[in-house]
Amino acid sequence: MTPRDYTHPNPGDAPTRHILSLSGGKDSAALAIYLRDRVPDIEYIFHDTDKELPETIDYIRRLEAILDKPVVRTTPTDSFDHWLAVYKGMLPSNHRRWCTKMLKLKPFEAYVGDGPVVNYVGLRADENRTGYISTKPNIVAVYPFQDDGLVRADIIRILEDSGLGLPPYMEWGRSRSGCFFCFYQQKIEWVRLLERYPEYFELAMAYEEKEGRPSYSQRSKRRASSAGGIQAMVRT
């Protein structure tokens, strides 16, 4: 299947830039490969939060080699720890996603500037959500996978055919990219993080202790202990 062409509805006199933000996950990586030969002037960017898993950074490097084109790293000027202080120690949650806004969306908007941009988003046809999208009027979001009817099985095929494969963190049970202490993790993913990267798990617990309440990682650690250890928890 050949992806369609996308244009900006109001480009004015300025040239339209085509930009794809990579998350380090399977869908955005597959979209980059899907569009590689269709949009020759596309720009690939990755917003490094400085709290990524090693597997995510390695996955971006491998993707970069397959694309044969540089992936621009747009590390925020102000780190997670800076914004955590600004938000008075209030950790991100499903109802207060300041991490996405400050570490992903704002750096993207700064990179884009004010010229016309087509922003390629890797949401699939089998997903019923819109994602966290910029509202700047010069940025037009498009969804090639949804427009072309591609679902999860198609994404896996694209990744396998390219030789990239799925993100390596999925091998040990993590379902998504993002910071190692991402609040979207399931309880079992916290336990697997504890097993795989105990040093990152302890850092997550330290953040929660500073906020003054037991949260995701601490509850998961207690659950693992009460279940007879990490291995027992992973089997349930």
Tab-separated table of C-alpha atoms in Angstrom:
chain	number	residue	atom	x	y	z
A	1	MET	CA	0.000	0.000	0.000
A	2	THR	CA	1.336	3.428	-0.944
A	3	PRO	CA	0.803	6.279	1.533
A	4	ARG	CA	-0.946	9.349	0.198
A	5	ASP	CA	0.598	12.777	-0.233
A	6	TYR	CA	-0.072	15.469	2.360
A	7	THR	CA	0.032	19.229	1.874
A	8	HIS	CA	-0.488	22.204	4.157
A	9	PRO	CA	-3.858	23.922	3.515
A	10	ASN	CA	-2.488	27.450	4.040
A	11	PRO	CA	1.249	27.466	3.315
A	12	GLY	CA	1.489	31.079	2.182
A	13	ASP	CA	4.833	31.947	0.594
A	14	ALA	CA	6.963	29.888	2.952
A	15	PRO	CA	7.966	26.302	2.086
A	16	THR	CA	6.110	23.601	3.994
A	17	ARG	CA	8.171	21.444	6.303
A	18	HIS	CA	7.265	17.803	6.863
A	19	ILE	CA	8.129	16.602	10.371
A	20	LEU	CA	7.712	13.312	12.188
A	21	SER	CA	8.290	13.166	15.953
A	22	LEU	CA	9.726	9.857	17.120
A	23	SER	CA	8.805	8.626	20.581
A	24	GLY	CA	11.075	5.600	20.680
A	25	GLY	CA	8.029	3.361	20.318
A	26	LYS	CA	6.972	0.942	17.610
A	27	ASP	CA	4.265	3.046	15.923
A	28	SER	CA	6.275	6.207	15.251
A	29	ALA	CA	9.263	4.089	14.153
A	30	ALA	CA	7.081	2.151	11.722
A	31	LEU	CA	5.614	5.395	10.377
A	32	ALA	CA	9.113	6.757	9.737
A	33	ILE	CA	9.917	3.676	7.691
A	34	TYR	CA	6.527	3.760	5.966
A	35	LEU	CA	7.097	7.336	4.805
A	36	ARG	CA	10.843	7.138	4.170
A	37	ASP	CA	10.673	6.862	0.387
A	38	ARG	CA	7.406	8.734	0.002
A	39	VAL	CA	8.360	12.039	1.648
A	40	PRO	CA	12.026	12.604	0.740
A	41	ASP	CA	12.333	15.923	2.581
A	42	ILE	CA	10.780	14.685	5.823
A	43	GLU	CA	12.509	15.645	9.070
A	44	TYR	CA	12.796	13.170	11.926
A	45	ILE	CA	13.071	14.453	15.480
A	46	PHE	CA	13.302	12.810	18.891
A	47	HIS	CA	12.595	14.643	22.149
A	48	ASP	CA	15.061	13.168	24.633
A	49	THR	CA	13.777	13.775	28.166
A	50	ASP	CA	17.059	12.581	29.736
A	51	LYS	CA	14.973	9.971	31.577
A	52	GLU	CA	14.752	7.445	28.753
A	53	LEU	CA	15.591	3.761	29.005
A	54	PRO	CA	18.884	2.689	27.360
A	55	GLU	CA	16.888	0.495	24.972
A	56	THR	CA	14.976	3.528	23.706
A	57	ILE	CA	18.159	5.448	22.864
A	58	ASP	CA	19.610	2.399	21.117
A	59	TYR	CA	16.380	1.871	19.164
A	60	ILE	CA	16.517	5.440	17.850
A	61	ARG	CA	20.136	4.928	16.751
A	62	ARG	CA	19.245	1.730	14.891
A	63	LEU	CA	16.251	3.415	13.244
A	64	GLU	CA	18.483	6.291	12.181
A	65	ALA	CA	20.748	3.839	10.352
A	66	ILE	CA	17.792	2.247	8.553
A	67	LEU	CA	16.398	5.626	7.530
A	68	ASP	CA	19.874	6.700	6.356
A	69	LYS	CA	19.029	10.150	7.601
A	70	PRO	CA	19.841	11.952	10.844
A	71	VAL	CA	17.316	12.098	13.657
A	72	VAL	CA	17.460	15.520	15.305
A	73	ARG	CA	17.583	15.349	19.101
A	74	THR	CA	15.587	18.181	20.639
A	75	THR	CA	16.544	17.783	24.282
A	76	PRO	CA	14.638	20.412	26.296
A	77	THR	CA	16.648	23.327	27.656
A	78	ASP	CA	15.001	22.761	31.036
A	79	SER	CA	15.044	19.217	32.379
A	80	PHE	CA	12.396	17.113	34.081
A	81	ASP	CA	13.906	18.020	37.431
A	82	HIS	CA	13.595	21.724	36.609
A	83	TRP	CA	9.908	21.418	35.767
A	84	LEU	CA	9.279	19.182	38.760
A	85	ALA	CA	10.542	22.048	40.921
A	86	VAL	CA	8.406	24.562	38.995
A	87	TYR	CA	5.351	22.369	39.643
A	88	LYS	CA	6.319	22.246	43.332
A	89	GLY	CA	7.191	18.563	43.361
A	90	MET	CA	3.859	17.472	41.865
A	91	LEU	CA	4.592	14.373	39.815
A	92	PRO	CA	2.864	13.900	36.443
A	93	SER	CA	-0.302	11.832	36.325
A	94	ASN	CA	-3.115	11.055	33.930
A	95	HIS	CA	-4.807	14.315	34.998
A	96	ARG	CA	-1.707	16.515	35.004
A	97	ARG	CA	0.472	15.634	32.059
A	98	TRP	CA	2.870	18.518	32.374
A	99	CYS	CA	5.734	16.191	31.433
A	100	THR	CA	4.370	15.703	27.909
A	101	LYS	CA	3.627	19.388	27.558
A	102	MET	CA	6.993	20.684	28.787
A	103	LEU	CA	9.360	17.933	27.621
A	104	LYS	CA	7.738	16.929	24.333
A	105	LEU	CA	5.221	19.455	23.001
A	106	LYS	CA	7.021	22.691	23.871
A	107	PRO	CA	10.393	21.549	22.416
A	108	PHE	CA	8.542	20.435	19.292
A	109	GLU	CA	6.869	23.817	18.888
A	110	ALA	CA	10.193	25.594	19.448
A	111	TYR	CA	11.852	23.431	16.808
A	112	VAL	CA	9.025	24.025	14.337
A	113	GLY	CA	8.823	27.796	14.668
A	114	ASP	CA	6.045	29.712	12.898
A	115	GLY	CA	6.277	28.413	9.328
A	116	PRO	CA	3.825	25.924	7.787
A	117	VAL	CA	4.359	22.361	9.013
A	118	VAL	CA	2.745	19.009	8.303
A	119	ASN	CA	3.170	16.904	11.440
A	120	TYR	CA	2.984	13.136	10.869
A	121	VAL	CA	1.453	11.217	13.785
A	122	GLY	CA	1.709	7.441	14.199
A	123	LEU	CA	-1.777	6.649	15.505
A	124	ARG	CA	-3.134	3.426	14.010
A	125	ALA	CA	-6.526	2.693	12.479
A	126	ASP	CA	-7.354	0.387	15.397
A	127	GLU	CA	-6.792	3.154	17.990
A	128	ASN	CA	-9.588	5.398	19.179
A	129	ARG	CA	-7.673	8.408	20.462
A	130	THR	CA	-6.219	11.650	19.151
A	131	GLY	CA	-2.929	11.922	21.046
A	132	TYR	CA	-1.364	15.050	22.525
A	133	ILE	CA	-1.206	17.425	19.547
A	134	SER	CA	-0.033	21.029	19.195
A	135	THR	CA	-2.714	23.656	18.696
A	136	LYS	CA	-0.433	26.142	16.910
A	137	PRO	CA	-2.265	27.255	13.751
A	138	ASN	CA	0.756	26.711	11.491
A	139	ILE	CA	0.953	22.997	12.415
A	140	VAL	CA	-1.352	20.540	10.673
A	141	ALA	CA	-1.428	17.014	12.108
A	142	VAL	CA	-1.993	14.085	9.726
A	143	TYR	CA	-2.500	10.390	10.460
A	144	PRO	CA	-1.255	8.195	7.596
A	145	PHE	CA	-1.885	4.878	9.354
A	146	GLN	CA	-5.478	5.804	10.117
A	147	ASP	CA	-6.044	7.193	6.630
A	148	ASP	CA	-4.618	4.047	5.027
A	149	GLY	CA	-6.311	1.615	7.410
A	150	LEU	CA	-3.157	0.171	8.979
A	151	VAL	CA	-3.516	-1.690	12.278
A	152	ARG	CA	-1.118	-3.228	14.792
A	153	ALA	CA	-0.350	-6.277	12.650
A	154	ASP	CA	0.671	-3.995	9.771
A	155	ILE	CA	3.000	-2.023	12.039
A	156	ILE	CA	4.728	-5.191	13.214
A	157	ARG	CA	5.125	-6.333	9.603
A	158	ILE	CA	6.703	-3.002	8.593
A	159	LEU	CA	9.182	-3.210	11.466
A	160	GLU	CA	10.079	-6.837	10.827
A	161	ASP	CA	10.447	-6.362	7.059
A	162	SER	CA	12.807	-3.424	7.645
A	163	GLY	CA	15.034	-5.419	9.971
A	164	LEU	CA	14.425	-3.034	12.876
A	165	GLY	CA	11.913	-5.166	14.747
A	166	LEU	CA	10.020	-4.198	17.872
A	167	PRO	CA	11.604	-2.020	20.577
A	168	PRO	CA	13.844	-4.237	22.725
A	169	TYR	CA	12.213	-3.133	25.990
A	170	MET	CA	9.106	-5.029	24.895
A	171	GLU	CA	11.098	-8.246	25.273
A	172	TRP	CA	11.119	-7.859	29.060
A	173	GLY	CA	7.520	-6.774	29.356
A	174	ARG	CA	7.357	-3.002	28.951
A	175	SER	CA	4.550	-1.963	26.620
A	176	ARG	CA	5.447	1.632	25.741
A	177	SER	CA	8.266	4.123	25.327
A	178	GLY	CA	8.757	7.082	27.624
A	179	CYS	CA	10.511	7.933	30.859
A	180	PHE	CA	11.483	4.978	33.017
A	181	PHE	CA	9.071	6.197	35.727
A	182	CYS	CA	6.157	6.928	33.359
A	183	PHE	CA	2.857	6.958	35.243
A	184	TYR	CA	1.174	5.090	32.371
A	185	GLN	CA	3.013	1.895	33.302
A	186	GLN	CA	0.941	-1.012	34.518
A	187	LYS	CA	1.681	-2.428	37.976
A	188	ILE	CA	3.377	-5.463	36.470
A	189	GLU	CA	5.587	-3.165	34.376
A	190	TRP	CA	6.799	-1.498	37.549
A	191	VAL	CA	7.750	-4.899	38.890
A	192	ARG	CA	9.584	-5.754	35.690
A	193	LEU	CA	11.423	-2.437	35.860
A	194	LEU	CA	12.472	-3.354	39.392
A	195	GLU	CA	13.771	-6.663	38.115
A	196	ARG	CA	15.528	-5.268	35.037
A	197	TYR	CA	16.750	-1.868	36.264
A	198	PRO	CA	16.629	-1.715	40.062
A	199	GLU	CA	18.621	1.527	40.018
A	200	TYR	CA	15.930	3.255	37.899
A	201	PHE	CA	13.221	1.813	40.119
A	202	GLU	CA	14.910	3.277	43.191
A	203	LEU	CA	15.152	6.667	41.467
A	204	ALA	CA	11.408	6.525	40.743
A	205	MET	CA	10.737	5.747	44.390
A	206	ALA	CA	12.921	8.697	45.405
A	207	TYR	CA	10.800	11.056	43.282
A	208	GLU	CA	7.642	9.738	44.915
A	209	GLU	CA	9.063	10.020	48.413
A	210	LYS	CA	9.900	13.678	47.751
A	211	GLU	CA	6.271	14.251	46.839
A	212	GLY	CA	5.318	12.766	50.194
A	213	ARG	CA	3.017	9.977	49.131
A	214	PRO	CA	3.381	6.298	48.167
A	215	SER	CA	2.635	5.916	44.489
A	216	TYR	CA	3.066	3.648	41.473
A	217	SER	CA	6.492	2.163	42.165
A	218	GLN	CA	6.118	1.858	45.938
A	219	ARG	CA	2.769	0.066	45.675
A	220	SER	CA	4.237	-2.273	43.063
A	221	LYS	CA	7.258	-3.054	45.208
A	222	ARG	CA	5.041	-3.892	48.186
A	223	ARG	CA	2.844	-6.032	45.966
A	224	ALA	CA	5.876	-7.902	44.638
A	225	SER	CA	7.093	-8.545	48.182
A	226	SER	CA	3.715	-9.774	49.395
A	227	ALA	CA	3.416	-12.040	46.356
A	228	GLY	CA	6.595	-13.891	47.304
A	229	GLY	CA	9.123	-11.925	45.330
A	230	ILE	CA	9.497	-10.345	41.896
A	231	GLN	CA	9.557	-13.623	40.001
A	232	ALA	CA	6.275	-14.697	41.583
A	233	MET	CA	4.729	-11.342	40.700
A	234	VAL	CA	5.857	-11.592	37.081
A	235	ARG	CA	4.191	-15.004	36.724
A	236	THR	CA	0.794	-13.714	37.897
